[in-house]
Amino acid sequence: MLNIETFIFNPFQENTYLLWDDDSCEAMLVDPGMSNDMEISLVDTVVENNSLKVKYIVNTHCHIDHTFGNYRAVEKYNAPLLVPKEDELLLENMPTQANIFGLDYKQSPEPDDYLDPAIHLFLGEFKIEIIKTPGHSPGGTCLYNAETSICITGDTLFREGIGRTDLWGGSYDTLIESIKTKLFQLPDNVKIFPGHGDTSTIGFEKASNPFIL
């Protein structure tokens, strides 16, 4: 069974996800937004209670709210950090993002590898496909498992919303194209887990998302 646990972290109310396979106990931490020791302890409780081995730490994109916990997660779990190559400049300039918001930020470690659609990630026998969906940021990426019909959409697609495109590297037209040509090609029953807010389904967003209609 592929499990997914949702945490809401940091001042931006960002969704951090922990996925794991029951049989292998292999886990993936997606968009670690932990901004303090209490928040990482919440993740660690689930990791310890399920005897998990964190195999990957993944950023769907590299805005500060989704990378707050990179330093803490890499230090804690000693797992490789995977990011979109197109967003590496954002990751390098994270202190500037933090200063804009007046936030304390521990600089993220450098990535160990890049998210590439040609390479699949595995949690036990569960294959996680990498779908490139630029627009919110140059490297926006979604993570899809066909077997369980789940897709982590980062800040590409929300319930009845889309990611903002007025930040560096954002493009409204590119984002809409990514949603229509990539995400909306998935089956309607696929459940989406966005970077902020509630879950939804591809079918619901096709019918109801005011930005796409």
XYZ file of N, CA and C in Angstrom, residues 9-11 16 29 31-44 47 54 56-59 64-81 91 94 98 103-110:
162
model
N 2.696 23.471 7.061
C 3.835 24.054 7.751
C 4.096 25.505 7.344
N 4.867 26.164 8.180
C 5.461 27.489 8.006
C 4.425 28.599 7.823
N 4.856 29.854 7.829
C 3.895 30.966 7.763
C 3.051 31.004 6.502
N 3.297 19.943 3.081
C 4.419 19.010 2.977
C 3.849 17.604 2.965
N 9.960 12.381 1.091
C 9.500 13.615 1.707
C 9.440 14.687 0.618
N 8.527 18.486 -0.728
C 8.396 19.896 -0.364
C 8.472 20.096 1.149
N 9.617 19.757 1.729
C 9.750 19.888 3.186
C 9.694 21.352 3.615
N 8.569 21.738 4.180
C 8.363 23.134 4.557
C 8.615 23.416 6.023
N 9.244 22.482 6.732
C 9.428 22.634 8.171
C 10.307 23.854 8.478
N 9.755 24.774 9.261
C 10.477 26.010 9.550
C 10.995 26.069 10.979
N 10.756 25.020 11.762
C 11.258 24.994 13.137
C 11.346 23.557 13.616
N 11.923 23.377 14.800
C 12.145 22.027 15.323
C 10.835 21.305 15.612
N 9.811 22.036 16.028
C 8.532 21.391 16.315
C 7.944 20.782 15.050
N 8.058 21.499 13.935
C 7.483 20.982 12.695
C 8.233 19.751 12.205
N 9.544 19.748 12.297
C 10.254 18.542 11.860
C 9.972 17.376 12.797
N 9.674 17.663 14.065
C 9.347 16.574 14.992
C 8.038 15.895 14.601
N 7.117 16.652 14.004
C 5.855 16.052 13.545
C 6.105 15.054 12.428
N 7.005 15.418 11.513
C 7.363 14.487 10.439
C 8.081 13.287 11.030
N 9.009 13.553 11.919
C 9.831 12.473 12.458
C 8.998 11.474 13.257
N 7.680 9.123 10.727
C 8.784 8.297 10.242
C 9.121 7.206 11.254
N 13.713 7.233 4.850
C 13.499 8.290 3.856
C 14.517 8.110 2.730
N 14.154 9.612 -0.519
C 14.306 10.825 -1.326
C 13.739 12.022 -0.562
N 14.345 13.178 -0.781
C 13.776 14.470 -0.388
C 13.611 15.256 -1.676
N 12.384 15.687 -1.974
C 12.069 16.252 -3.281
C 11.450 17.636 -3.141
N 11.917 18.571 -3.960
C 11.256 19.872 -4.126
C 10.539 19.881 -5.470
N 10.566 29.544 -1.437
C 10.999 29.385 -0.049
C 10.044 28.542 0.792
N 8.746 28.661 0.554
C 7.798 27.930 1.396
C 7.889 26.420 1.184
N 8.445 25.997 0.057
C 8.564 24.564 -0.235
C 9.965 24.024 0.049
N 10.887 24.912 0.451
C 12.266 24.482 0.703
C 12.743 24.845 2.106
N 11.854 25.432 2.901
C 12.204 25.831 4.262
C 12.931 24.714 5.006
N 12.453 23.485 4.854
C 12.965 22.378 5.638
C 14.047 21.557 4.971
N 14.561 21.993 3.819
C 15.594 21.206 3.138
C 16.785 20.920 4.054
N 17.276 21.980 4.709
C 18.449 21.823 5.574
C 18.162 20.806 6.677
N 17.041 21.002 7.359
C 16.706 20.112 8.470
C 16.481 18.681 7.992
N 15.803 18.523 6.844
C 15.482 17.175 6.352
C 16.737 16.419 5.924
N 17.615 17.086 5.199
C 18.848 16.422 4.758
C 19.708 16.064 5.958
N 19.796 16.983 6.918
C 20.580 16.717 8.120
C 19.991 15.556 8.919
N 18.685 15.493 9.001
C 18.011 14.477 9.810
C 18.015 13.107 9.159
N 17.718 13.065 7.843
C 17.472 11.781 7.188
C 18.590 11.335 6.256
N 19.545 12.213 5.990
C 20.693 11.842 5.156
C 20.255 11.186 3.844
N 19.236 11.790 3.221
C 18.717 11.292 1.955
C 19.062 12.283 0.850
N 19.145 11.821 -0.401
C 19.467 12.732 -1.496
C 18.366 13.760 -1.724
N 18.784 14.989 -2.022
C 17.866 16.075 -2.331
C 17.732 16.196 -3.845
N 16.941 28.217 -5.753
C 17.446 27.571 -4.542
C 18.699 28.288 -4.036
N 17.917 31.592 -2.168
C 16.901 31.503 -1.140
C 17.062 32.526 -0.020
N 14.176 34.926 1.590
C 13.911 35.021 3.030
C 13.954 36.466 3.502
N 12.310 36.654 7.075
C 12.297 35.340 7.703
C 13.710 34.813 7.908
N 13.885 34.038 8.976
C 15.139 33.321 9.182
C 15.125 32.074 8.309
N 16.250 31.803 7.688
C 16.288 30.658 6.771
C 17.675 30.030 6.792
N 17.726 28.715 6.990
C 18.988 27.989 6.893
C 19.166 27.556 5.438
N 20.270 27.973 4.848
C 20.487 27.725 3.433
C 20.362 26.238 3.104
N 19.663 25.945 2.029
C 19.490 24.569 1.587
C 20.812 23.974 1.130
N 21.020 22.701 1.400
C 22.168 22.026 0.778
C 22.026 22.043 -0.741
N 23.113 21.861 -1.423
C 23.056 21.736 -2.872
C 22.351 20.435 -3.237
